[in-house]
Coordinates of C-alpha atoms and ligand atoms in Angstrom, one line a residue:
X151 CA -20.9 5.2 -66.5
X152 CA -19.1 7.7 -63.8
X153 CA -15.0 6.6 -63.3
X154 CA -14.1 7.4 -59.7
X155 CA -10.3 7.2 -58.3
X156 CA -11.9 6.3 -55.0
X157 CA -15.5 4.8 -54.2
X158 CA -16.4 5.0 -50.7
X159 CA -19.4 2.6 -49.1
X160 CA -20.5 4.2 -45.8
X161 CA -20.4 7.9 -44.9
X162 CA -19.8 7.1 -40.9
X163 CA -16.9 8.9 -39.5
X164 CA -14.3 6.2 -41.5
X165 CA -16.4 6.4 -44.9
X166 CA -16.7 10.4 -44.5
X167 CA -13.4 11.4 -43.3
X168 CA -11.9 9.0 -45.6
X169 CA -13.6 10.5 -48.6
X170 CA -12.7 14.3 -47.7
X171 CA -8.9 13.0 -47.6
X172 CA -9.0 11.2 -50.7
X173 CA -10.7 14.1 -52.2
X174 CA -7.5 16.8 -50.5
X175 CA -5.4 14.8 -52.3
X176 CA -6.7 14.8 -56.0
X177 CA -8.5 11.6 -56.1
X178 CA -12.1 12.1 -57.6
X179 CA -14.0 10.4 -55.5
X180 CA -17.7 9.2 -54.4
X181 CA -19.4 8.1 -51.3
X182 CA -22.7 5.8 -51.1
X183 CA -24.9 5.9 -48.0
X184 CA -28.0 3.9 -48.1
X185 CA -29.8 6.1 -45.8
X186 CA -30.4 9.7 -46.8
X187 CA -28.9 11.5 -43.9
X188 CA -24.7 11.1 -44.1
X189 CA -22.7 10.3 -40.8
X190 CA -23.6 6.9 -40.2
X191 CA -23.8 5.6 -36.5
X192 CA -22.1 7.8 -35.0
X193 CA -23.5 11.2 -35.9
X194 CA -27.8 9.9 -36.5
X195 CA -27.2 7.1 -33.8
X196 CA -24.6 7.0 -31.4
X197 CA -21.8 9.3 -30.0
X198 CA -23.5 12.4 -31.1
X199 CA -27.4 11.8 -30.3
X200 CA -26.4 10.3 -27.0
X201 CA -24.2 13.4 -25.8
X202 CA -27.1 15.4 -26.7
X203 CA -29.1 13.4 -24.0
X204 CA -26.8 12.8 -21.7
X205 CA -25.9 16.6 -21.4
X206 CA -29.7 17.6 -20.9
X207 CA -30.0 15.0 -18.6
X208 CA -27.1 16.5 -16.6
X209 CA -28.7 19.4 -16.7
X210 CA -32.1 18.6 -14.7
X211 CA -29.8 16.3 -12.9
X212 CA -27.6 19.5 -11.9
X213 CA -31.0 21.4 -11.3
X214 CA -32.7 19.1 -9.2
X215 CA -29.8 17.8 -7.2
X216 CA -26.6 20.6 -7.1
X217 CA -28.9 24.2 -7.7
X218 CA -29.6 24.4 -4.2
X219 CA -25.6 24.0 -3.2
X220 CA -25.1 26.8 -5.1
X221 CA -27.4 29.0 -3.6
X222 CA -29.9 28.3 -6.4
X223 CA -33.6 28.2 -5.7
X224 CA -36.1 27.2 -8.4
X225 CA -39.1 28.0 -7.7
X226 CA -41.8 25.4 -8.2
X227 CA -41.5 21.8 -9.5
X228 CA -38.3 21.4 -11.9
X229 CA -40.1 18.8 -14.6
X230 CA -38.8 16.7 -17.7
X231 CA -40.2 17.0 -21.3
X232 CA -39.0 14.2 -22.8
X233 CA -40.7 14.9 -25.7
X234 CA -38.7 18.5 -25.7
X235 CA -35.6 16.2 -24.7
X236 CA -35.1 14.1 -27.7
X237 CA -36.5 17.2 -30.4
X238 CA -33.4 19.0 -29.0
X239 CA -31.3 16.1 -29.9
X240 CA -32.9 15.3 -33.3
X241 CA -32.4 19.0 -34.2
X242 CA -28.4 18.1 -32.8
X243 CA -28.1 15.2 -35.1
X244 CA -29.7 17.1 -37.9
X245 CA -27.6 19.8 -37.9
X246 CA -24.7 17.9 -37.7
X247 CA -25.5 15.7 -40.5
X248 CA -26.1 18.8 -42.6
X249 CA -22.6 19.7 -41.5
X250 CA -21.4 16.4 -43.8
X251 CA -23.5 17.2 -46.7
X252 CA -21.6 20.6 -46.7
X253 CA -18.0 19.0 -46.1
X254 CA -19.0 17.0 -49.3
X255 CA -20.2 19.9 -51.5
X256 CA -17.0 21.8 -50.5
X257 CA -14.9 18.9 -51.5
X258 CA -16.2 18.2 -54.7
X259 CA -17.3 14.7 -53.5
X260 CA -20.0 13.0 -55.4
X261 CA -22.6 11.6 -52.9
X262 CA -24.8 8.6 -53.8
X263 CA -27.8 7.7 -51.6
X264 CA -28.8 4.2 -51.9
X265 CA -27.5 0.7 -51.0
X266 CA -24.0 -0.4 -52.1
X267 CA -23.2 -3.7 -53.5
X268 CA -20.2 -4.9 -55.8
X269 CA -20.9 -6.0 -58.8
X270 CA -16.8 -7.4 -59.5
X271 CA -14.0 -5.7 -57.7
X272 CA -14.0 -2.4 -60.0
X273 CA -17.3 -1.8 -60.3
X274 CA -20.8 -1.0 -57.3
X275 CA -24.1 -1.0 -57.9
X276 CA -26.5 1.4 -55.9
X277 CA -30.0 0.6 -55.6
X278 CA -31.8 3.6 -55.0
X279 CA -34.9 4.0 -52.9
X280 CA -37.0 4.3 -56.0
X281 CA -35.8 1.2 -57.0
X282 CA -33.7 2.2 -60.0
X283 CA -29.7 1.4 -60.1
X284 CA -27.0 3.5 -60.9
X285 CA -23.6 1.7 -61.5
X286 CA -20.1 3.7 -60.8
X287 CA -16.7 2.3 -61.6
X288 CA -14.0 2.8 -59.3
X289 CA -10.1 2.1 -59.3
X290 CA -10.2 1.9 -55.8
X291 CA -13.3 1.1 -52.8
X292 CA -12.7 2.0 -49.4
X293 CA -15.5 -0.4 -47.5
X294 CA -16.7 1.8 -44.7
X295 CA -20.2 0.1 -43.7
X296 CA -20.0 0.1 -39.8
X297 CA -21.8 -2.2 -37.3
X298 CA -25.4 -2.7 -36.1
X299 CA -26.2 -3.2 -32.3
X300 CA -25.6 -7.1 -31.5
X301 CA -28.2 -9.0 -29.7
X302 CA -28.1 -12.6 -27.3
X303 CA -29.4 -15.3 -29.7
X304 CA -32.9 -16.4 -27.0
X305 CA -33.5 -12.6 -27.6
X306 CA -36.4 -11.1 -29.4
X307 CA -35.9 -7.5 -29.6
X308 CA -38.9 -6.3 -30.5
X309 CA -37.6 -2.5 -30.7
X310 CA -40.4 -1.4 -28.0
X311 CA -40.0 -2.7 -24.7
X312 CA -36.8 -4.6 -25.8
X313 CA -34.7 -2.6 -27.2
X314 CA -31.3 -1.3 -28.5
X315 CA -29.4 1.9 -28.0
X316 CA -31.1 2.7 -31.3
X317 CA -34.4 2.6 -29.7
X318 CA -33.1 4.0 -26.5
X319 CA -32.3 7.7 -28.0
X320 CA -36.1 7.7 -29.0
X321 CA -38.3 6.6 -26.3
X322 CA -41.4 8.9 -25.5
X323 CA -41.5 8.3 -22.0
X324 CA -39.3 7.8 -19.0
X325 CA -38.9 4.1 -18.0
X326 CA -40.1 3.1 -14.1
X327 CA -37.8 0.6 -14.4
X328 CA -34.6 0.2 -16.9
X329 CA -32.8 -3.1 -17.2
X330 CA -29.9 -3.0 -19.0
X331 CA -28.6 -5.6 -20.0
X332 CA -24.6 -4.9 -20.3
X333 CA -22.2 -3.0 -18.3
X334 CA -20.4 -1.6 -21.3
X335 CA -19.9 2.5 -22.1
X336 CA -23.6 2.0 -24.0
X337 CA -25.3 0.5 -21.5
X338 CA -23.9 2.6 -19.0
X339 CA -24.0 5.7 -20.7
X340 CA -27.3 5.6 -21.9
X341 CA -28.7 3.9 -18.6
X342 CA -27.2 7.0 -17.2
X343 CA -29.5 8.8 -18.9
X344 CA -33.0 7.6 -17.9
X345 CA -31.3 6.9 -14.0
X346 CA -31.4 10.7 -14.0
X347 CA -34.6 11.4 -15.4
X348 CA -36.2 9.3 -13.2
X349 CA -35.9 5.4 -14.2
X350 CA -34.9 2.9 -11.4
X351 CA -32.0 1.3 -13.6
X352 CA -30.3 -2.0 -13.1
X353 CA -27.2 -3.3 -15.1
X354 CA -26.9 -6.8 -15.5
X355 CA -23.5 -8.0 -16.6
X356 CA -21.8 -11.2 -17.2
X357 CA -19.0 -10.1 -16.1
X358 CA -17.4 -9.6 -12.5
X359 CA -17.2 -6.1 -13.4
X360 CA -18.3 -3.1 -15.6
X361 CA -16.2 -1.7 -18.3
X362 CA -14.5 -4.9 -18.5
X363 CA -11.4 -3.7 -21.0
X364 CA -10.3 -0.7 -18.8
X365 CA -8.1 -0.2 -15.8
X366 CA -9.4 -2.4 -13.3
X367 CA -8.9 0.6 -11.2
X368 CA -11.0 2.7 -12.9
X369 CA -14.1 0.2 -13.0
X370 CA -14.1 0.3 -9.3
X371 CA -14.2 3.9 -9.3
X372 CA -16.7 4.5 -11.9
X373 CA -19.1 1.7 -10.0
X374 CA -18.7 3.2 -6.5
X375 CA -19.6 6.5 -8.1
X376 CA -22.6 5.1 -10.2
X377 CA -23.5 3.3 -6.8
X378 CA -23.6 6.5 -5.3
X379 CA -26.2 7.7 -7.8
X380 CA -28.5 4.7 -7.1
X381 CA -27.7 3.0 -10.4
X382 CA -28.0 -1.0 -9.0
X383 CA -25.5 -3.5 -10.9
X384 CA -26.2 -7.5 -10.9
X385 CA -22.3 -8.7 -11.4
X386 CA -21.3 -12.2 -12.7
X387 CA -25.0 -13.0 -14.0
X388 CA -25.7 -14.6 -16.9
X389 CA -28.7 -13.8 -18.9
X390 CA -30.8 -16.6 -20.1
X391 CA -33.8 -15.3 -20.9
X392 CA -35.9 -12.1 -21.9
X393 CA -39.9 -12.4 -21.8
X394 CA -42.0 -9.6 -22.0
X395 CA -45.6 -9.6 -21.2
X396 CA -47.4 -6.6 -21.9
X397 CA -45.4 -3.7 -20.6
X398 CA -43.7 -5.8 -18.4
X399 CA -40.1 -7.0 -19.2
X400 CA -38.7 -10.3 -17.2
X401 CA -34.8 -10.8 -17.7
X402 CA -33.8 -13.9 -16.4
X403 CA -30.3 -14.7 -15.0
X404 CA -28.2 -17.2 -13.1
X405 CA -26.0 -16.0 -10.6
X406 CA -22.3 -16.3 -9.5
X407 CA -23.3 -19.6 -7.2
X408 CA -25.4 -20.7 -10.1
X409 CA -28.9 -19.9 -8.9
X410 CA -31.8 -18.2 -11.0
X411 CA -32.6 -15.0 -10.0
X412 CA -35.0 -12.3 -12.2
X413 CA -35.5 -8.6 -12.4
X414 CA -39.0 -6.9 -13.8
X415 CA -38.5 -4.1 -15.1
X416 CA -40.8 -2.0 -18.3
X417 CA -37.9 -1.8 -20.5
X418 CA -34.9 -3.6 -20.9
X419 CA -32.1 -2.5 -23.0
X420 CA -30.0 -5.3 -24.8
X421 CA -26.4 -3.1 -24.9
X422 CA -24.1 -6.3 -25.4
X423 CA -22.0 -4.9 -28.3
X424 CA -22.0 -4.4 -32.0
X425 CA -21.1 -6.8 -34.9
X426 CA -19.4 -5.6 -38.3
X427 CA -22.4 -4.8 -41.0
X428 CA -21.6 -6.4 -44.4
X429 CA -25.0 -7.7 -45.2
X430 CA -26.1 -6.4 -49.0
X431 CA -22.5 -5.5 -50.0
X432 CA -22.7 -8.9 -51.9
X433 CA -18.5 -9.3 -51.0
X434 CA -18.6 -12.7 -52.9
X435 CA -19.2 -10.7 -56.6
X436 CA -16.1 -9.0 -55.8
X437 CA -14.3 -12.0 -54.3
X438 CA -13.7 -10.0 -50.6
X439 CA -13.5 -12.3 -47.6
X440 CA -14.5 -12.4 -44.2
X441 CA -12.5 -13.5 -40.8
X442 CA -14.4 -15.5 -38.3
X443 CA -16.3 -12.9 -36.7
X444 CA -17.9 -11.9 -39.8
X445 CA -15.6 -8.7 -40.1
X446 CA -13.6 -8.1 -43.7
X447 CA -10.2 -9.1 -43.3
X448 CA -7.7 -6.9 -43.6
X449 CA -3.9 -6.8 -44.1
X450 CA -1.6 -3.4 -41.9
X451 CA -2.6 -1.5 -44.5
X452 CA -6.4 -2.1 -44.3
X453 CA -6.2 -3.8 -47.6
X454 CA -8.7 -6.6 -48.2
X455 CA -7.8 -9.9 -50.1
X456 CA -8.2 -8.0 -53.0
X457 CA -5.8 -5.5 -53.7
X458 CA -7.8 -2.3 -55.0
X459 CA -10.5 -2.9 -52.1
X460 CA -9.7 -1.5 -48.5
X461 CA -11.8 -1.4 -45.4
X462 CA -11.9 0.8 -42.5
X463 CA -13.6 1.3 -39.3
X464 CA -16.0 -1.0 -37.0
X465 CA -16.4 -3.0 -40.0
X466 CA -12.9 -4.6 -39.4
X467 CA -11.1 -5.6 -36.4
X468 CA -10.3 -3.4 -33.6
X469 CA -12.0 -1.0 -30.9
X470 CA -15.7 0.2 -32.7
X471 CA -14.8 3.8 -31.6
X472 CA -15.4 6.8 -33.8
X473 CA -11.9 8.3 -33.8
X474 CA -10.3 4.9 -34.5
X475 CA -12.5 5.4 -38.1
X476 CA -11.7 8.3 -39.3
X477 CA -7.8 7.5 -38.2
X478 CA -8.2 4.6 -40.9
X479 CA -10.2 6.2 -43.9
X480 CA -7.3 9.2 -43.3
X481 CA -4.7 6.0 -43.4
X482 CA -6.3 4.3 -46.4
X483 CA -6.4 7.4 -48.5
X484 CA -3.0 8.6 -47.8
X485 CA -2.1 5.0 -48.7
X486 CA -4.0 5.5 -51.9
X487 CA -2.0 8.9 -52.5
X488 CA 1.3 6.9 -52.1
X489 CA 2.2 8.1 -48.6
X490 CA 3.4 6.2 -45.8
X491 CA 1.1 6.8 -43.1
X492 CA 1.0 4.9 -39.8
X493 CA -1.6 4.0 -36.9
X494 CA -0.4 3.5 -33.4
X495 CA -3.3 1.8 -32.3
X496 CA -2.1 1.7 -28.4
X497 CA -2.4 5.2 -28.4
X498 CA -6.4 5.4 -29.5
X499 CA -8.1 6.3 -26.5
X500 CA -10.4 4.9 -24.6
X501 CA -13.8 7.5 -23.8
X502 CA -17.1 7.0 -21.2
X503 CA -19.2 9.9 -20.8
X504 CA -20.9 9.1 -18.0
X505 CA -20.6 11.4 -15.2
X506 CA -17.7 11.4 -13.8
X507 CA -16.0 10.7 -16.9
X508 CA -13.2 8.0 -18.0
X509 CA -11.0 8.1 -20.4
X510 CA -7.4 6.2 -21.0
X511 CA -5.0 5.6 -23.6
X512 CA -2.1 3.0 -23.9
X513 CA -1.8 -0.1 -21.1
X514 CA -3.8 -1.0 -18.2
X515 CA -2.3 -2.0 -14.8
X516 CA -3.3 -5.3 -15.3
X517 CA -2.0 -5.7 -19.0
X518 CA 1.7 -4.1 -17.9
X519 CA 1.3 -7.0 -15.0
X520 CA 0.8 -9.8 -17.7
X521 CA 3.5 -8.5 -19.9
X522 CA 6.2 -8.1 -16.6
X523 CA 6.8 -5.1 -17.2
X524 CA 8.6 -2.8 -14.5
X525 CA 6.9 -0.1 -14.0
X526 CA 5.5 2.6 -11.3
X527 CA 2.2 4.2 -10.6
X528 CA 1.3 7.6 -9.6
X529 CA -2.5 8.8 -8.7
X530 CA -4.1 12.3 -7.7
X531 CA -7.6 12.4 -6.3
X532 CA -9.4 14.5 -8.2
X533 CA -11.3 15.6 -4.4
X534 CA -7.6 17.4 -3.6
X535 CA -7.9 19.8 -6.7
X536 CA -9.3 23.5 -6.1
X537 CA -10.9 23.6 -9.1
X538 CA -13.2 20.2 -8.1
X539 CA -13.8 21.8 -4.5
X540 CA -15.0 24.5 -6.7
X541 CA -17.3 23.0 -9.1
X542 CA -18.1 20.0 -6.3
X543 CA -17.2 17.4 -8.9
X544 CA -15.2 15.8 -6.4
X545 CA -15.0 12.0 -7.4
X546 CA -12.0 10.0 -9.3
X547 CA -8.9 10.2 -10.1
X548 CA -5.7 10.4 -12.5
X549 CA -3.4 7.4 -12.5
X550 CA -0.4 7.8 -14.5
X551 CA 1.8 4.0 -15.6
X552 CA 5.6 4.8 -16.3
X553 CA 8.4 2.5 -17.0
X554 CA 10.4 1.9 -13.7
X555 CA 13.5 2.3 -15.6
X556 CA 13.0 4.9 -18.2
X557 CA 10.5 7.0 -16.8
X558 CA 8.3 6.9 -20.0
X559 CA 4.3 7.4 -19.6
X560 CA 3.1 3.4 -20.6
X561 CA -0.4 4.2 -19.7
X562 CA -2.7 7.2 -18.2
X563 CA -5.8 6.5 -17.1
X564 CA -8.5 9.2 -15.6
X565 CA -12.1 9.1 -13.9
X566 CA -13.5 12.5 -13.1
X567 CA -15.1 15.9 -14.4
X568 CA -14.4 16.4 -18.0
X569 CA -11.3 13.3 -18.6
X570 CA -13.0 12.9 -21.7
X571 CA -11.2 16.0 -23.1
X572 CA -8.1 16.0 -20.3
X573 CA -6.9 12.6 -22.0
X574 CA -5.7 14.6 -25.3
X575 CA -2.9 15.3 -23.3
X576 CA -2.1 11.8 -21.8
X577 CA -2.1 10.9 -26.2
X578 CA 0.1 13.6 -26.2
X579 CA 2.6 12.9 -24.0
X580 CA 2.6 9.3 -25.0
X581 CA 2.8 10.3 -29.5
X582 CA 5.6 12.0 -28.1
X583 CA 7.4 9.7 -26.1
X584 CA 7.3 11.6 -23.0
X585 CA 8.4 10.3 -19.4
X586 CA 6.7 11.3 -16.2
X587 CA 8.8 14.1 -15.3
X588 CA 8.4 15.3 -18.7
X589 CA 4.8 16.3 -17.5
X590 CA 5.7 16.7 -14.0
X591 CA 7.8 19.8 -15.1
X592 CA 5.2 21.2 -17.4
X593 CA 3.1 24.3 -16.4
X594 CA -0.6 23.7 -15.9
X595 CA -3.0 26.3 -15.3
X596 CA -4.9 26.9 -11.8
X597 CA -7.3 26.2 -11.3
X598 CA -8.0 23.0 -13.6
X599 CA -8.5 19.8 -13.7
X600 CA -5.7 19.1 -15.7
X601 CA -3.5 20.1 -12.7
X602 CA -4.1 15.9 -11.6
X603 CA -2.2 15.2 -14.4
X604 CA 0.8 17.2 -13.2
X605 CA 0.2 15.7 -9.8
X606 CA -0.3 11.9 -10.9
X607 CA 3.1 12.5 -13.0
X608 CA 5.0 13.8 -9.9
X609 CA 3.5 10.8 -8.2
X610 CA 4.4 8.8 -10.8
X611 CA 8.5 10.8 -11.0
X612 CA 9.4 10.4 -7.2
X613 CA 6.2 10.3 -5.4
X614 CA 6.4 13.7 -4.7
X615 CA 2.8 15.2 -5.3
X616 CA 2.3 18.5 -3.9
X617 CA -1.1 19.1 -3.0
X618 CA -2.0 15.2 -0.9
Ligands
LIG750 C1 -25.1 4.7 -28.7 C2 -23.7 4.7 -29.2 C3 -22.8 5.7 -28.7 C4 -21.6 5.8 -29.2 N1 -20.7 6.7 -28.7 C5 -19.5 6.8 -29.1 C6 -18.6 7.8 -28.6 O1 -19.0 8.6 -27.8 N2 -17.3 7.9 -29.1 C7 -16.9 7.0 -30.1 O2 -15.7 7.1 -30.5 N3 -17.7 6.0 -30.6 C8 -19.0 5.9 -30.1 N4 -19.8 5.0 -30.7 C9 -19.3 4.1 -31.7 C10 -19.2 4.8 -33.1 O3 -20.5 5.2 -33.4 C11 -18.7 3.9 -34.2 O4 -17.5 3.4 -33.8 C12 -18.5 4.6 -35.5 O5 -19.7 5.2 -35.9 C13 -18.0 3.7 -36.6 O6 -17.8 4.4 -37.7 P1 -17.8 3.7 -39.2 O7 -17.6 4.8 -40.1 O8 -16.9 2.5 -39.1 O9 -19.3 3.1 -39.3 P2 -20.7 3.7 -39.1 O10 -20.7 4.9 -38.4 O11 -21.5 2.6 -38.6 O12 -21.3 4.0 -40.6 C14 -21.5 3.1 -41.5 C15 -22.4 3.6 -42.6 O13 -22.4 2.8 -43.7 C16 -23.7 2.7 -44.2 N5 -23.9 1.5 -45.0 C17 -23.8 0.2 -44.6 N6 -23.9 -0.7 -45.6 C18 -24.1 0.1 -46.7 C19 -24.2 -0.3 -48.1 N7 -24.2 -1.5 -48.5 N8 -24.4 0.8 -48.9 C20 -24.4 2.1 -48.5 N9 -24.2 2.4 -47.2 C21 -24.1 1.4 -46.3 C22 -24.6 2.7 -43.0 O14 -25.9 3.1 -43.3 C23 -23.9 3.7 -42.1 O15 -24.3 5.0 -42.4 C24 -21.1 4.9 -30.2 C25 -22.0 4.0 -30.8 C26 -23.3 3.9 -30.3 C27 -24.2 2.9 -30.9

């Protein structure tokens, strides 16, 4: 039987990164995936797959909308193959997958393919596909299995007309009709998607508005916008029921004054979260236990109950976001290695890739309001910048929080062209402790639209913006 330093259950961005760190810093280590491609949700069915389709469908968006702007003429009917489409993305994910295996090989990682499940707290089993087991010992397991897509319990998704995001990255034709059921960065990303290849798409949320955990400001924004692109939003409704009768989806609902209203649609996309994924590990064997949610409870140094068994990722508490992962496997293993690493987990940022973009890291208006903390707000319209007059990416905004007193940035928060990557420099700032002025006085490059940051932080300094 094979003695590993490090066992690692789950090869999503936690389990993988996790396992390359381990592996920089002498541990011999292994990684178990049950499926045969490595990368877990993220890379085979989530942040990378859906990029893939929501930058093609920017594209046709761009050529059937903006070409003519530009003094673009197309001539004859600009058309969508789906089929084209999601071969494009497959070959995305596939390469990037491949990607993994090769981080592995270069690492000297040994990769197991089948499913996981602890046989005492030093030792896993893997059942194999061909139904044979192989048992490793390990001095160490970092759990890394994710989360699957959750559902509402009077649900039946029957992964055709009712579906997931899962579902979602596959269809073979463009919905008439999309119902999408959350107002989340899924359902809005990925609703997104089909609005612009033709679907009619209406987001039902519970809620009184979308992308309940951010800014409040920025939820306004991003719904005027979406608005603006015909997407149609039911607010406050609660979801009672889901029947579908032949290619016909009903999604029953009752409304802020209480009353039952419906929407018919042919698909209808159930993007209400994700729940931590434990089933098969057989936790019990090894004597691992579970908080109330059904995610493994962990100590602040993502140590289980049991003290050579860690977890990591959207399998334990905290934002289900790729980069908060890989932060933890990276944590874990440099634990592991005797190090004293540490997570500041206000500064993870926060990413939708919808178009416009929105992305924020540390506190919300609202949360600095609940806490009383003093502090002052700076904005830039992103419709003042050269650089969006240029591109005609003209909606949102860069809203910079900082301490009344101290000046320090508590908070940025961004809707417009490309935030996803401009918000590296609001984490940053913030890592570094920086106030306002601090970015106020830096140098950014014209044109950009990282020049709203400078402005937002001189509104934020002394109100003293240049360019509004
Ligand atoms: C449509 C969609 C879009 C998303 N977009 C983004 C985005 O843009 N940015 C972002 O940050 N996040 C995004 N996410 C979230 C992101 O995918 C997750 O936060 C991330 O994948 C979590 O990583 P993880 O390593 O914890 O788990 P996962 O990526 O879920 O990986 C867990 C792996 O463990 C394996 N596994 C489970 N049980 C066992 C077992 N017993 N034995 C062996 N293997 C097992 C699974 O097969 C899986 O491969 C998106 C999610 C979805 C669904």
């Amino acid at each position: 039987m094979s003695l590993y330093d490090v066992a690692v259950i789950g090869s999503g961005p936690g389990g993988y990164v996790a396992a390359i760190r381990c592996a920089q810093l002498g541990m011999k280590t292994a990684i178990i995936e049950k499926y045969s491609t490595l990368g877990g949700t993220c890379l085979n069915v989530g942040c990378i797959p859906s990029k893939a389709l929501l930058d093609s469908s920017h594209h046709y968006d761009d050529a059937v909308k903006h070409f003519e702007d530009h003094g673009i003429e197309v001539p004859g009917e600009i058309k969508v193959n789906l089929e084209k489409m999601i071969s494009r993305k497959n070959n995305v994910v596939d390469m990037t997958t491949k990607g993994i295996n090769f981080l592995m090989d270069k690492n000297k990682i040994d990769v197991f393919e089948g499913l996981g499940s602890f046989k005492d707290a030093t030792h896993i089993d893997i059942k194999k596909i061909d139904g044979t087991t192989d048992t490793i010992e390990a001095k160490n397991t970092i759990i890394a299995t994710g989360s699957k897509p959750s559902t509402l319990p009077f649900i039946t998704l029957d992964k055709e007309r009712v579906i997931t995001s899962t579902e979602a990255l596959q269809l073979k034709e463009v919905p008439k009709h999309m119902l999408v059921i959350g107002g989340g960065v899924i359902g809005l990303e990925l609703g997104q998607v089909y609005k612009r290849l033709g679907a009619e798409v209406t987001v039902i949320e519970y809620m009184d508005k979308i992308i309940p955990g951010m800014d409040g400001a920025l939820s306004k924004e991003l719904m005027k916008s979406l608005k603006k692109q015909k997407v149609k939003f039911a607010l406050s409704h609660k979801v009672k029921s889901v029947e579908r009768n032949g290619d016909e989806v009903t999604v029953t609902a009752d409304n802020k004054k209480g009353e039952e209203v419906s929407f018919t649609g042919d698909y209808c996309l159930v993007a209400v979260g994700r729940h931590a994924y434990t089933e098969g590990l057989n936790l019990e064997a090894a004597g691992v236990q579970l908080e109330e949610r059904g995610r493994v409870a962990v100590n602040e140094h993502l140590q289980t109950n049991v003290s050579n068994i860690y977890a990591i990722g959207d399998v334990i508490k905290g934002a289900m976001l790729a980069h908060k992962a890989e932060e933890e496997g990276t944590l874990v293993a440099e634990i592991l290695a005797g190090q004293k690493p540490h997570i500041d987990y206000n500064l993870i940022p926060g990413v939708v890739y919808t178009w416009p973009e929105v992305a924020a890291v540390g506190k919300t208006e609202e949360q600095l309001k609940e806490a009383g903390v003093a502090y002052k707000s700076g904005s830039f319209p992103m419709r003042a910048l050269g650089r969006s007059r240029a591109s005609g990416d003209i909606d949102g905004f860069v809203k910079i929080l900082a301490d009344k007193n101290t000046d320090e940035v508590l908070g940025v928060h961004m809707i417009g062209a490309r935030v996803a990557d401009l918000i590296a420099e609001g984490v940053t700032a913030m890592e570094f402790r920086a106030s306002a002025e601090d970015i106020a006085r830096m140098s950014h490059a014209h044109p950009t639209y990282a020049e709203a940051v400078k402005e937002a932080a001189l509104a934020a300094t002394e109100d003293r913006a240049i360019h509004v």
